[in-house]
Amino acid sequence: MKASGIICEYNPFHKGHKHQIDVIKSKSENPIVAIMSGNFTQRGDIAVIDKFKRTEIALDNGIDLVIELPTVYAVSSAKNFAKAGVKIAQALGVTENLCFSAEEKNTDLLFDIANAFDREDFNSKVKEFMDKGDYYPIAVQKAVEVTVSKDAADTVTKANNILSVEYLKALKNTDIKPMIIERIGVGHDCGECSGDITSASNIRKMINEKSGEIFEYMPTCNRELFENPANLDNLEKIILYKLRTMSREDIEKLPDVNEGLENRIYASVKNSTTLQELINNIKTKRYTMARIRRIIICALLGITKDMQSIDVPYIRVLGFDKKGGELLKQAKLPLITNVSDGYRNLDENAKKIFDVDLLASDLYSLGTDNILPCSKDFTTGIIKRH
């Protein structure tokens, strides 16, 4: 049996995601695997509802198997996020294609950009622009314009296109084929609505502000799953406490901290009294807001550069239906279906990665509007649909 894979966050699941699944099903009879971020996300935020609730919604809307993308890789750059997701897709041993959405209709342009990263002239241009003071995304955009085309440079300004390029790069030297689907409706992080389609960020905003009828933008789901959402502001004091206890050397070990950024973060922590003030004090034109937020989340969870250099060491199963369960038989990495038993069988590096997942769940329980008990990874079993 072969499968189609999606690397996703479903934060939360909306009608654009359902459209993507329906398109995949129209093109293939393969069951679909979702490799999904856990309780913290790539933009450096807490998920609005937890990974178990999002698994339920995914299974009820056409996904056959949900695997957790470990937090260490989920809260990382687009490159590491894509690389880890592809690693899991490949390790399942059944993934035929990886499906992802892009704003760019000319998919050849995405391949051209991905291939540019293998070229010496492109990489020398990136270095040249960074040496002149540009931060990495801007340096890449300028290098693409010089070595590929102006149209290509415009393409890498959009979030889904950037991730698409990283997926294409990660898929090289694998036997997994890309399936690129045009994104419908509004753009990533857009605050507008197009009919019954709006962005996940806009739905999160409506949830946190308790405004708007969010369910008109989502497929049918259990409304009770959204009764106790999470918000990063609920962890504000914990985050500030954690950062205030860290030395410059501790901060320097965090992913994406280089070029003396640890000094700026260390000084900003001492003078900031709110989370947003801290982010604003660290922010410069060289560092994106998402990068700063990811650094802060990594500090909270104890994620280091060394951890992100470890290859994905296991496959954590969150849920499946009958077809999805069959897909697990050819897995080439240790499977974690029972947390207690699975953890005992991991090596030391794998335990470091899994410990972060466990901590992420326990801190998540403090980030919900109404605080919950911890240890949910141990008390929640695999979600099954038949």
XYZ file of C-alpha atoms in Angstrom:
386
model
C 0.000 0.000 0.000
C 1.263 3.494 -0.921
C 0.358 6.799 0.747
C 0.190 10.508 0.032
C 1.769 12.763 2.647
C 1.024 16.265 3.921
C 3.270 18.227 6.288
C 0.946 20.511 8.207
C -0.069 22.323 11.373
C -3.876 22.509 11.091
C -3.839 25.442 13.503
C -6.776 25.231 13.171
C -8.103 23.007 10.389
C -10.170 25.071 7.930
C -11.946 24.720 4.597
C -8.780 25.450 2.648
C -7.215 22.364 4.255
C -10.320 20.325 3.412
C -10.051 21.500 -0.206
C -6.449 20.303 -0.339
C -7.456 16.849 0.945
C -10.327 16.640 -1.552
C -7.983 17.531 -4.438
C -5.513 14.837 -3.350
C -8.310 12.265 -3.193
C -9.447 13.272 -6.683
C -5.944 12.550 -8.017
C -5.091 9.387 -6.092
C -6.688 6.542 -4.178
C -3.819 6.539 -1.686
C -4.613 6.959 2.003
C -3.319 10.294 3.322
C -0.760 10.792 6.087
C -0.628 14.103 7.951
C 2.747 14.865 9.545
C 1.543 17.534 11.950
C 3.212 19.950 14.375
C 2.455 19.257 18.004
C 1.515 21.873 20.584
C 3.868 24.626 19.370
C 4.200 25.821 15.795
C 6.677 26.972 13.167
C 5.762 30.654 13.493
C 6.864 30.561 17.145
C 3.463 30.279 18.764
C 1.316 27.956 20.818
C -1.312 25.951 18.906
C -4.822 27.251 19.454
C -6.102 23.751 20.325
C -3.913 20.808 21.277
C -2.476 18.133 19.002
C -5.004 15.504 20.077
C -8.008 17.695 19.249
C -6.466 18.632 15.889
C -5.885 14.944 15.225
C -9.584 14.242 15.796
C -10.602 16.944 13.325
C -8.070 15.761 10.720
C -9.276 12.153 10.922
C -12.891 13.269 10.626
C -12.082 15.221 7.447
C -10.275 12.681 5.290
C -6.840 12.104 6.879
C -6.036 8.416 7.505
C -2.947 8.665 9.693
C -1.624 11.507 11.877
C 2.050 11.540 12.885
C 3.504 14.187 15.202
C 6.312 16.329 13.833
C 8.491 16.532 16.971
C 8.523 19.946 18.616
C 12.292 20.363 18.200
C 11.800 20.480 14.408
C 8.321 22.026 14.352
C 9.661 25.148 16.087
C 12.448 25.744 13.586
C 13.253 27.444 10.299
C 11.315 26.560 7.145
C 14.332 24.558 5.982
C 14.521 22.388 9.115
C 10.726 22.106 9.331
C 10.547 20.763 5.759
C 13.603 18.531 6.123
C 12.253 16.823 9.247
C 8.782 16.379 7.762
C 10.235 14.774 4.635
C 12.443 12.537 6.813
C 9.339 11.178 8.550
C 7.491 10.749 5.242
C 10.429 8.777 3.888
C 10.817 6.720 7.088
C 7.234 5.498 6.836
C 8.395 3.469 3.839
C 5.101 3.906 1.957
C 4.959 7.592 0.970
C 4.572 7.942 -2.801
C 4.096 11.701 -2.990
C 4.245 14.751 -0.769
C 1.375 17.160 -1.315
C 1.607 20.864 -0.532
C -0.046 24.101 -1.541
C 1.582 27.130 -3.125
C 0.426 30.585 -4.131
C 2.551 30.361 -7.292
C 0.667 28.925 -10.290
C 3.820 28.454 -12.365
C 5.253 25.450 -10.541
C 8.289 25.364 -12.856
C 9.367 28.571 -11.150
C 9.367 26.809 -7.773
C 11.609 24.065 -9.169
C 13.939 26.697 -10.653
C 14.297 28.360 -7.263
C 14.866 25.050 -5.458
C 17.550 24.081 -7.970
C 19.274 27.451 -7.557
C 20.332 26.457 -4.027
C 22.674 23.885 -5.598
C 24.466 26.520 -7.655
C 27.695 28.181 -6.594
C 26.766 31.548 -8.104
C 23.509 31.646 -6.135
C 25.104 30.772 -2.793
C 27.925 33.267 -3.298
C 25.305 35.978 -3.930
C 23.438 35.050 -0.743
C 26.675 35.380 1.215
C 27.484 38.661 -0.500
C 24.119 40.212 0.413
C 24.319 38.944 4.003
C 27.807 40.401 4.339
C 26.275 43.741 3.342
C 23.788 43.502 6.209
C 20.720 41.779 4.736
C 19.097 39.082 6.850
C 18.804 35.641 5.269
C 15.313 35.790 3.668
C 16.076 39.140 2.017
C 19.505 37.903 0.890
C 17.859 34.851 -0.672
C 15.253 36.996 -2.414
C 17.924 39.270 -3.889
C 20.070 36.309 -4.948
C 17.061 34.700 -6.648
C 16.393 37.919 -8.568
C 20.001 38.108 -9.774
C 20.506 34.429 -10.628
C 16.997 33.231 -11.587
C 14.515 36.016 -12.425
C 12.499 38.924 -11.049
C 9.345 36.777 -11.127
C 11.107 34.133 -9.066
C 12.202 36.755 -6.533
C 8.588 37.913 -6.148
C 7.588 34.288 -5.595
C 9.801 33.811 -2.531
C 8.114 36.642 -0.651
C 5.052 34.461 0.085
C 4.980 32.006 2.974
C 3.550 28.977 1.191
C 5.913 29.443 -1.754
C 8.891 29.587 0.615
C 7.832 26.336 2.265
C 7.156 24.777 -1.155
C 10.728 25.510 -2.211
C 12.026 23.947 1.008
C 9.919 20.830 0.403
C 11.314 20.525 -3.118
C 14.862 20.868 -1.776
C 14.231 18.245 0.919
C 12.681 15.805 -1.566
C 15.854 15.637 -3.645
C 17.574 12.251 -3.343
C 14.334 10.612 -2.182
C 11.851 8.529 -4.171
C 8.941 10.731 -3.045
C 7.349 12.835 -5.782
C 5.969 16.335 -5.134
C 2.285 17.086 -5.765
C 1.829 20.867 -5.816
C -1.714 22.171 -5.348
C -2.683 25.779 -5.926
C -3.698 27.518 -2.711
C -7.262 28.852 -2.842
C -8.922 31.783 -1.123
C -6.910 34.290 0.898
C -3.196 34.492 1.544
C -1.237 33.236 4.519
C -1.758 35.490 7.579
C -4.412 37.458 5.686
C -7.071 39.025 7.892
C -9.719 38.996 5.169
C -12.336 36.422 4.176
C -13.160 35.124 0.697
C -16.594 33.556 0.889
C -16.278 30.791 3.465
C -12.457 30.720 3.221
C -10.149 32.639 5.530
C -6.629 32.076 6.843
C -5.788 30.043 9.930
C -4.254 33.174 11.472
C -7.528 35.056 11.055
C -9.479 32.202 12.651
C -7.010 32.174 15.566
C -7.512 35.904 15.951
C -11.294 35.444 16.076
C -10.917 32.652 18.641
C -8.633 34.686 20.901
C -10.792 37.793 20.611
C -13.946 35.683 21.007
C -15.376 37.466 17.979
C -16.938 36.193 14.786
C -18.502 32.879 13.897
C -15.404 30.739 13.378
C -17.285 27.594 12.416
C -18.515 29.004 9.114
C -14.871 28.862 7.986
C -14.272 25.273 9.109
C -15.661 21.915 7.983
C -18.054 20.174 10.320
C -16.327 19.459 13.614
C -17.081 19.068 17.293
C -17.483 22.628 18.584
C -16.618 21.519 22.111
C -13.007 21.038 20.973
C -12.636 24.836 20.888
C -14.072 25.597 24.341
C -10.688 26.036 26.061
C -8.228 27.483 23.528
C -4.595 28.315 24.214
C -2.879 31.675 23.842
C 0.833 32.446 24.192
C -0.004 35.460 26.364
C -1.137 32.975 29.029
C 2.498 31.847 29.269
C 3.911 35.368 29.380
C 5.227 35.308 32.960
C 6.650 31.801 32.537
C 8.502 32.894 29.384
C 9.886 36.032 31.016
C 10.958 34.029 34.074
C 12.693 31.413 31.940
C 14.616 33.990 29.904
C 15.589 35.993 33.003
C 17.253 32.883 34.452
C 19.379 32.298 31.317
C 22.953 33.470 30.859
C 24.379 34.855 27.625
C 26.015 31.460 27.096
C 22.642 29.706 27.502
C 21.027 32.050 24.987
C 23.880 31.576 22.511
C 23.077 27.830 22.376
C 19.541 28.493 21.113
C 18.752 27.805 17.435
C 18.985 30.828 15.100
C 21.076 32.809 17.598
C 24.321 34.025 16.010
C 26.237 37.196 15.129
C 26.049 38.384 18.743
C 22.239 38.258 18.891
C 22.554 36.654 22.335
C 23.779 40.007 23.701
C 20.753 41.848 22.344
C 18.371 39.225 23.718
C 20.103 39.198 27.117
C 19.863 42.996 27.442
C 16.257 43.081 26.174
C 15.155 40.447 28.684
C 16.364 42.602 31.571
C 14.371 45.628 30.378
C 11.133 44.049 29.140
C 8.019 43.609 31.261
C 5.724 42.022 28.662
C 6.214 39.419 25.956
C 5.367 41.840 23.162
C 7.739 44.434 24.593
C 10.471 41.801 24.637
C 9.874 40.884 20.984
C 9.840 44.559 19.975
C 13.081 45.240 21.883
C 14.879 42.348 20.162
C 13.505 43.109 16.701
C 15.764 44.627 14.055
C 15.476 44.710 10.270
C 17.951 41.799 10.152
C 15.740 39.369 12.085
C 12.170 38.443 11.195
C 9.455 38.488 13.839
C 8.866 34.755 13.320
C 12.551 34.019 13.933
C 12.524 35.955 17.201
C 9.353 34.221 18.346
C 10.880 30.803 17.546
C 13.984 31.687 19.562
C 11.783 32.615 22.514
C 9.822 29.339 22.269
C 13.078 27.379 22.004
C 14.265 29.100 25.188
C 11.019 28.193 26.937
C 11.285 24.534 25.903
C 15.052 24.160 26.281
C 15.650 23.473 22.578
C 19.269 23.953 21.493
C 21.156 24.057 18.191
C 22.588 20.637 19.009
C 19.104 19.138 19.351
C 18.021 20.434 15.951
C 21.093 18.811 14.379
C 19.871 15.339 15.461
C 18.053 13.434 12.706
C 14.397 12.629 13.403
C 14.733 9.520 15.634
C 11.185 8.120 15.910
C 7.645 8.171 14.539
C 5.043 9.260 17.118
C 1.555 8.123 16.135
C -1.316 10.388 17.219
C -4.212 8.749 15.404
C -5.362 6.620 12.491
C -8.273 4.903 10.782
C -8.241 1.348 9.429
C -6.269 2.227 6.287
C -3.923 4.462 8.246
C -3.076 1.695 10.680
C -1.962 -0.495 7.771
C 0.568 2.151 6.710
C 2.619 1.682 9.879
C 3.782 -1.838 9.007
C 6.739 -0.698 6.883
C 8.056 2.053 9.184
C 11.852 2.359 9.214
C 12.137 4.271 12.500
C 11.019 3.258 16.016
C 7.240 3.630 16.341
C 5.798 5.251 19.447
C 2.207 4.176 19.936
C 2.319 3.720 23.712
C 4.266 6.592 25.273
C 5.552 4.786 28.373
C 6.745 1.691 26.496
C 7.982 3.624 23.474
C 10.038 6.047 25.549
C 11.886 3.253 27.361
C 13.048 1.808 24.045
C 14.540 5.064 22.688
C 18.248 5.831 22.671
C 19.628 8.854 24.529
C 19.414 11.271 21.582
C 15.842 10.235 20.841
C 14.908 10.706 24.493
C 16.227 14.283 24.357
C 13.888 15.003 21.454
C 10.931 13.258 23.058
C 11.482 14.974 26.415
C 10.829 18.275 24.632
C 7.514 16.917 23.297
C 6.511 15.914 26.832
C 7.484 19.322 28.237
C 5.647 21.071 25.397
C 2.440 19.259 26.344
C 2.842 20.053 30.045
C 3.459 23.749 29.364
C 0.586 23.762 26.890
C -1.728 22.788 29.754
C -0.753 26.096 31.418
C -1.329 28.070 28.206
C -5.028 27.311 27.879
C -7.559 29.840 29.124
C -8.495 27.433 31.905
C -5.403 25.634 33.249
C -5.439 21.855 32.744
C -3.652 18.946 34.465
C -0.378 17.903 32.856
C 0.915 14.530 31.572
C -1.647 14.434 28.762
C 0.784 12.479 26.564
C 0.507 9.633 29.058
C -3.233 9.865 29.674
C -4.415 10.265 26.064
C -4.323 7.191 23.868
C -4.084 6.969 20.099
C -7.208 8.394 18.466
C -8.828 5.751 16.262
C -11.524 5.882 13.615
C -13.033 2.798 11.987
